[in-house]
PDB file of C-alpha atoms in Angstrom:
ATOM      1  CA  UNK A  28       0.000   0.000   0.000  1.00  0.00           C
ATOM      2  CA  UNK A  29       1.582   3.357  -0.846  1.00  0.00           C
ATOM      3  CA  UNK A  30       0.703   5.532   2.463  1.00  0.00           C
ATOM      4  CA  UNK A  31       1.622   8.985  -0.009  1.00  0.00           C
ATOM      5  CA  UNK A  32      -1.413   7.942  -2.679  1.00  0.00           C
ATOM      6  CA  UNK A  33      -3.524   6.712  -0.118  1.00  0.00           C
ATOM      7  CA  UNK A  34      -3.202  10.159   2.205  1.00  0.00           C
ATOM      8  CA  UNK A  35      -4.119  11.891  -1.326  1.00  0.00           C
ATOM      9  CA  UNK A  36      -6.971  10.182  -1.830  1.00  0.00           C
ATOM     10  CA  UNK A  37      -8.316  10.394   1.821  1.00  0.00           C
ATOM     11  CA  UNK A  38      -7.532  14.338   1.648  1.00  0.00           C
ATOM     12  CA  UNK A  39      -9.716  14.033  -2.294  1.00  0.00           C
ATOM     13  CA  UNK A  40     -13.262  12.378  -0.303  1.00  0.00           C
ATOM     14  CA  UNK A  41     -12.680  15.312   2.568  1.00  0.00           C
ATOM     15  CA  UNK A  42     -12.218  18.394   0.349  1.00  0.00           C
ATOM     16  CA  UNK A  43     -15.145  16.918  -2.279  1.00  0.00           C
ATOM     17  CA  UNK A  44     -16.997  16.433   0.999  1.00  0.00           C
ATOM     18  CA  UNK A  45     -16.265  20.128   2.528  1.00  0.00           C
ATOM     19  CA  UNK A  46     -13.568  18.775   5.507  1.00  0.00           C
ATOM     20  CA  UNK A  47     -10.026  20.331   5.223  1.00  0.00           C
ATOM     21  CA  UNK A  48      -7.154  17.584   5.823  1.00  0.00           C
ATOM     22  CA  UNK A  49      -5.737  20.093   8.523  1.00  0.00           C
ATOM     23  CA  UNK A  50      -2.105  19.151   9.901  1.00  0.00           C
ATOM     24  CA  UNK A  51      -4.167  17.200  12.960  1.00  0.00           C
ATOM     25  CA  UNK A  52      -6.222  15.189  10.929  1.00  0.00           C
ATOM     26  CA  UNK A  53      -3.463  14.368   8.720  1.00  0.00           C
ATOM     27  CA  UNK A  54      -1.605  13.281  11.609  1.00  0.00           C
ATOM     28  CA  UNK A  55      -4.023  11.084  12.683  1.00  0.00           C
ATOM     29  CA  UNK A  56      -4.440   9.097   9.374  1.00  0.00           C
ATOM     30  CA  UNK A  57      -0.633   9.016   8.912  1.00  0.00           C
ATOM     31  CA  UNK A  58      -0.610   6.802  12.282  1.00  0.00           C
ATOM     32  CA  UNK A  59      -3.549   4.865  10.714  1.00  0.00           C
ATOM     33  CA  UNK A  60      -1.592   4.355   7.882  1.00  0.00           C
ATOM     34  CA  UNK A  61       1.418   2.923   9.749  1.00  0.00           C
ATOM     35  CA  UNK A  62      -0.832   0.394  11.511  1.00  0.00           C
ATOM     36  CA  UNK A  63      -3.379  -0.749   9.071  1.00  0.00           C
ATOM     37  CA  UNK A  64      -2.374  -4.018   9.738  1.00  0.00           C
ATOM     38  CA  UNK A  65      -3.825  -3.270  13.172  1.00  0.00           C
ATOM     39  CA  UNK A  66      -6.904  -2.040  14.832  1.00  0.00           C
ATOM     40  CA  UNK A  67      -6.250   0.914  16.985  1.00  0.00           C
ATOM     41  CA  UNK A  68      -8.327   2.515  19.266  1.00  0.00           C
ATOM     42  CA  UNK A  69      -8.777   5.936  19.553  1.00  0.00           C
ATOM     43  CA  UNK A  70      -6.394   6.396  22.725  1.00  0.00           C
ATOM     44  CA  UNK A  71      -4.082   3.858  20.745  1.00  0.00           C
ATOM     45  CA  UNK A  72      -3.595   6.289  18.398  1.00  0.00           C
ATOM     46  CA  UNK A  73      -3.614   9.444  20.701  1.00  0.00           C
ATOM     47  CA  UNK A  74      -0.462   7.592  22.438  1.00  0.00           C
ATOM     48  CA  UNK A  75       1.116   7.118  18.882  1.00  0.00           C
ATOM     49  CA  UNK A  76       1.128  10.552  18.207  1.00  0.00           C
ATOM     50  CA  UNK A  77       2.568  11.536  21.934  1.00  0.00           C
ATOM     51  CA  UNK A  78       5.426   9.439  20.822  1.00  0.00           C
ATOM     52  CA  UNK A  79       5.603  11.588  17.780  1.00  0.00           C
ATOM     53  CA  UNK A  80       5.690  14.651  20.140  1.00  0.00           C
ATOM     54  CA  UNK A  81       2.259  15.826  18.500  1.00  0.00           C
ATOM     55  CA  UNK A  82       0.702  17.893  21.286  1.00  0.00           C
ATOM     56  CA  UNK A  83      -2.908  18.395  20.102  1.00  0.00           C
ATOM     57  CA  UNK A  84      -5.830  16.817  22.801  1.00  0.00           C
ATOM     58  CA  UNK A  85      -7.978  13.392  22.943  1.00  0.00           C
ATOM     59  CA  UNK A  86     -10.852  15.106  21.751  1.00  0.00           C
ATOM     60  CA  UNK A  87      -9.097  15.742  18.332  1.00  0.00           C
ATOM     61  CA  UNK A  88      -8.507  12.165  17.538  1.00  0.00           C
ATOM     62  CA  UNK A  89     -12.015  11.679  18.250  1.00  0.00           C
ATOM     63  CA  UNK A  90     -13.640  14.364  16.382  1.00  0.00           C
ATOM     64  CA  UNK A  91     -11.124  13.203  12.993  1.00  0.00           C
ATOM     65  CA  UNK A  92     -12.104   9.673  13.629  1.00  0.00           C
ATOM     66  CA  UNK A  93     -16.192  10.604  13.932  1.00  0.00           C
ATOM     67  CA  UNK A  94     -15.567  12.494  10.337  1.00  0.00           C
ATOM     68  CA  UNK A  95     -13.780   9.994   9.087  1.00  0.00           C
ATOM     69  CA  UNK A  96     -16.003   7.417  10.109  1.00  0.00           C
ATOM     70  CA  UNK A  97     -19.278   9.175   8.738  1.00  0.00           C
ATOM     71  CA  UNK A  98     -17.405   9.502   5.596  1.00  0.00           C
ATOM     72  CA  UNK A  99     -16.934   5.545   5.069  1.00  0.00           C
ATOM     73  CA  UNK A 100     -12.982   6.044   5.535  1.00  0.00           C
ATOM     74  CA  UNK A 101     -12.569   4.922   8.767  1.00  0.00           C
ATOM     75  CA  UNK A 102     -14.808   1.677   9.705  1.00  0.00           C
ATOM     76  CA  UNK A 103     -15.347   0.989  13.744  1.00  0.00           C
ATOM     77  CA  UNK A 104     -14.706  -2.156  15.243  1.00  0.00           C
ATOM     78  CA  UNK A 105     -15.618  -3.556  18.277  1.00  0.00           C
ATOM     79  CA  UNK A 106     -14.725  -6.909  19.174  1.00  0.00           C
ATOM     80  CA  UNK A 107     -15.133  -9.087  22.463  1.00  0.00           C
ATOM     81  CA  UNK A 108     -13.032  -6.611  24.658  1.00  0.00           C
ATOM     82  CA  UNK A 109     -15.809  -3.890  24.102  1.00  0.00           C
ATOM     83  CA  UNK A 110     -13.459  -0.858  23.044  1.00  0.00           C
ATOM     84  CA  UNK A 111     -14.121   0.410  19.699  1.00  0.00           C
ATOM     85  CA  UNK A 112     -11.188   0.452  17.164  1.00  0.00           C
ATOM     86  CA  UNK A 113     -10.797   1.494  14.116  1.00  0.00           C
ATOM     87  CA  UNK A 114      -9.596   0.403  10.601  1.00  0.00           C
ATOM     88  CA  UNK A 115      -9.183   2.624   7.710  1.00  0.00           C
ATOM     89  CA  UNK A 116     -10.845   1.538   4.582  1.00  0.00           C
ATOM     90  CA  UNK A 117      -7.696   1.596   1.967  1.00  0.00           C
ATOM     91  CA  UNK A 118      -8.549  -1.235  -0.613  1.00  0.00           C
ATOM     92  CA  UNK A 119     -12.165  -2.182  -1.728  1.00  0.00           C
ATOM     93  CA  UNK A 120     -14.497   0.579   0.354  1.00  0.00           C
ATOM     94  CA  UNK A 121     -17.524  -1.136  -1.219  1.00  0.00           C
ATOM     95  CA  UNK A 122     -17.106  -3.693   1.598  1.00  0.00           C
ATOM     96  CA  UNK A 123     -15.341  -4.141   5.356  1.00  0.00           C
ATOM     97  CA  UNK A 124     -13.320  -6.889   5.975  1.00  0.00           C
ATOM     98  CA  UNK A 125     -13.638 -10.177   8.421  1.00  0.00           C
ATOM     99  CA  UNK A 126     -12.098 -11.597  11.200  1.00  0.00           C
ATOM    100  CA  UNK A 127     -11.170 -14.238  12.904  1.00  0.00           C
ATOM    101  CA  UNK A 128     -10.420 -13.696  16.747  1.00  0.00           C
ATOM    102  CA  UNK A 129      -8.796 -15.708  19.484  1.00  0.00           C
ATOM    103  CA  UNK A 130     -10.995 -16.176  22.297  1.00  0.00           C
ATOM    104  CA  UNK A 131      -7.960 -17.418  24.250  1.00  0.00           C
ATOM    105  CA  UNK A 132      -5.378 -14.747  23.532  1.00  0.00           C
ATOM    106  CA  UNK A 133      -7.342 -11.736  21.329  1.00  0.00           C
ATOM    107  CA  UNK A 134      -5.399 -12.282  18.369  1.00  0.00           C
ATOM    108  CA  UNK A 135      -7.027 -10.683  15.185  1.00  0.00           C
ATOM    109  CA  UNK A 136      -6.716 -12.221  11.924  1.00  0.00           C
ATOM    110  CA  UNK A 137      -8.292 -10.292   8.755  1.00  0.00           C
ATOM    111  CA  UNK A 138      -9.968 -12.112   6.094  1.00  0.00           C
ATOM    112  CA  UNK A 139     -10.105  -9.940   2.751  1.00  0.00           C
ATOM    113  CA  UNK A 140     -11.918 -12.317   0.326  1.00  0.00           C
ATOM    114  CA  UNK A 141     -15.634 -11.481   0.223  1.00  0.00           C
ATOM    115  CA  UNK A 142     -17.472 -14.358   1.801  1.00  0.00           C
ATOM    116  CA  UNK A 143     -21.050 -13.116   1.955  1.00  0.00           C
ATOM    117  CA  UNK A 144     -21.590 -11.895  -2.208  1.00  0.00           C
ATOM    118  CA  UNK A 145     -24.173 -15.301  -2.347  1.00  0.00           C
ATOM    119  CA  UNK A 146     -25.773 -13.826   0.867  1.00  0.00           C
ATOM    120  CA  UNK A 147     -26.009 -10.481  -0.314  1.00  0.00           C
ATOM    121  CA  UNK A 148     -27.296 -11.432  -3.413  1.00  0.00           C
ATOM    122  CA  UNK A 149     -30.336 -13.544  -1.412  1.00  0.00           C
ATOM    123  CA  UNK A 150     -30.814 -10.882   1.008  1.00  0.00           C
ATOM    124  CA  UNK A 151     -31.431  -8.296  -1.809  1.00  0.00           C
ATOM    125  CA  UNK A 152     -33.611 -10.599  -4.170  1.00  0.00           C
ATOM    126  CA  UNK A 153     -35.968 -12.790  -1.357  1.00  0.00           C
ATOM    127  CA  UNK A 154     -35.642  -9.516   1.463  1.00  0.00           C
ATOM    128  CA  UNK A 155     -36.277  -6.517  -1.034  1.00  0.00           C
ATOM    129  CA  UNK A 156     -32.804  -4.919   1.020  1.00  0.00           C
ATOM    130  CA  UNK A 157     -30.482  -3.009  -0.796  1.00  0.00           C
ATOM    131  CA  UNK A 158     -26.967  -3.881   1.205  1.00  0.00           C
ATOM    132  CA  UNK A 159     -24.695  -1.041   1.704  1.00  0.00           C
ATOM    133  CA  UNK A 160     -21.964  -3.526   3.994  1.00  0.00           C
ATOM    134  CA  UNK A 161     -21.348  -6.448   5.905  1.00  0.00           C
ATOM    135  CA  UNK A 162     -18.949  -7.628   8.971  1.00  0.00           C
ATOM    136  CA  UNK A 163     -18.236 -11.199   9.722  1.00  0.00           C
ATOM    137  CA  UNK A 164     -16.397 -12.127  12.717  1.00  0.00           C
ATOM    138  CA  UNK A 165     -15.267 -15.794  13.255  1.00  0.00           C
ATOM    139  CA  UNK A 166     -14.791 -16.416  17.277  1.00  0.00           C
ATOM    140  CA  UNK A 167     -12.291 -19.619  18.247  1.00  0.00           C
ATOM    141  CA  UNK A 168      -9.050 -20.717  18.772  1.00  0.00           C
ATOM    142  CA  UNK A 169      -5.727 -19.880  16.796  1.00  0.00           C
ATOM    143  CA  UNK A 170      -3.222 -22.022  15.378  1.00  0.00           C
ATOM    144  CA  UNK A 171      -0.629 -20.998  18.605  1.00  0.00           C
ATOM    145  CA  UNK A 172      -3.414 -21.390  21.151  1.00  0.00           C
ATOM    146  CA  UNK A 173      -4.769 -24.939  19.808  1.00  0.00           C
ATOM    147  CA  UNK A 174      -1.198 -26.354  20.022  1.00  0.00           C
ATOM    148  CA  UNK A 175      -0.391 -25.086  23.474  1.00  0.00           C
ATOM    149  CA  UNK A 176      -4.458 -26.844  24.173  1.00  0.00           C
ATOM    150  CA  UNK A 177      -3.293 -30.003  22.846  1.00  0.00           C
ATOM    151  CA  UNK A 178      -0.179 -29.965  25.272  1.00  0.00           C
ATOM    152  CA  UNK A 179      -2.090 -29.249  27.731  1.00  0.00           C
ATOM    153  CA  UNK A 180      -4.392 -31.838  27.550  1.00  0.00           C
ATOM    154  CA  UNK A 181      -1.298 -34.309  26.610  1.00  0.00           C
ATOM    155  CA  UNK A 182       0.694 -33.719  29.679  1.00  0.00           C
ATOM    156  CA  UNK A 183      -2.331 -34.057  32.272  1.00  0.00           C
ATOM    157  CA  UNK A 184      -2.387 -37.665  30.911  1.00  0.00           C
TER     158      UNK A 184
END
């Protein structure tokens, strides 16, 4: 993902939708940016950009992130700890992502193939519902988590 076309388009959907990208709010989605692969919350990112000696308040981040999320840039998240997070929308905006989460140790796992088209497509046809989105979230047990259950479960033998 190039961060430089990405920030230009973000700033394009702002101005066309009357928002300025001020230095704050560009800020903001620069930390996004760096940690798409993550899901940050808002104090997350408020932290980030303390580290970066940015000095602007809490109530910034969550002002840019309320725009940005009303815009369909910014999707938020909120998974089994309760805190919303959010994810920036850089490929396909049409639709969100899926996850799979840990239940044992709250690690996230993004799915970017679109598993629900079929459902969409049945939803809209027997429903009469236009679909604007969708969010899947798988709950279970990792990879990491099953092997440590399974060594577990051989040693109290």
């Amino acid at each position: 993902m190039d961060t430089n076309d990405e920030m230009i388009k973000i700033q394009n959907c702002m101005h066309d939708a009357g928002f300025k990208l001020t230095f704050q709010r560009q800020a903001i989605v620069k930390v996004l940016l760096d940690h798409h692969q993550e899901h940050l919350s808002a104090e997350e990112i408020y932290i980030e950009l303390l580290k970066q000696s940015f000095s602007f308040g809490l109530a910034t981040v969550y002002r840019t992130l309320d725009i940005l999320t009303e815009m369909n840039l910014l999707t938020r998240v909120s998974f089994e700890d309760g805190i919303a997070r959010y994810d920036l929308r850089t490929e396909d905006r049409r639709h969100f992502h899926h996850h799979l989460i840990c239940t044992q140790c709250g690690k996230t796992v993004e799915i970017h193939q679109d598993l629900l088209i079929d459902v969409e497509k049945l939803v809209a046809h027997q429903y009469h519902f236009e679909v604007s989105d969708h969010r899947l979230t798988f709950l279970g047990l990792c990879a990491d988590c099953q092997r440590k259950k399974a060594l577990g479960d051989v040693s109290h033998r």
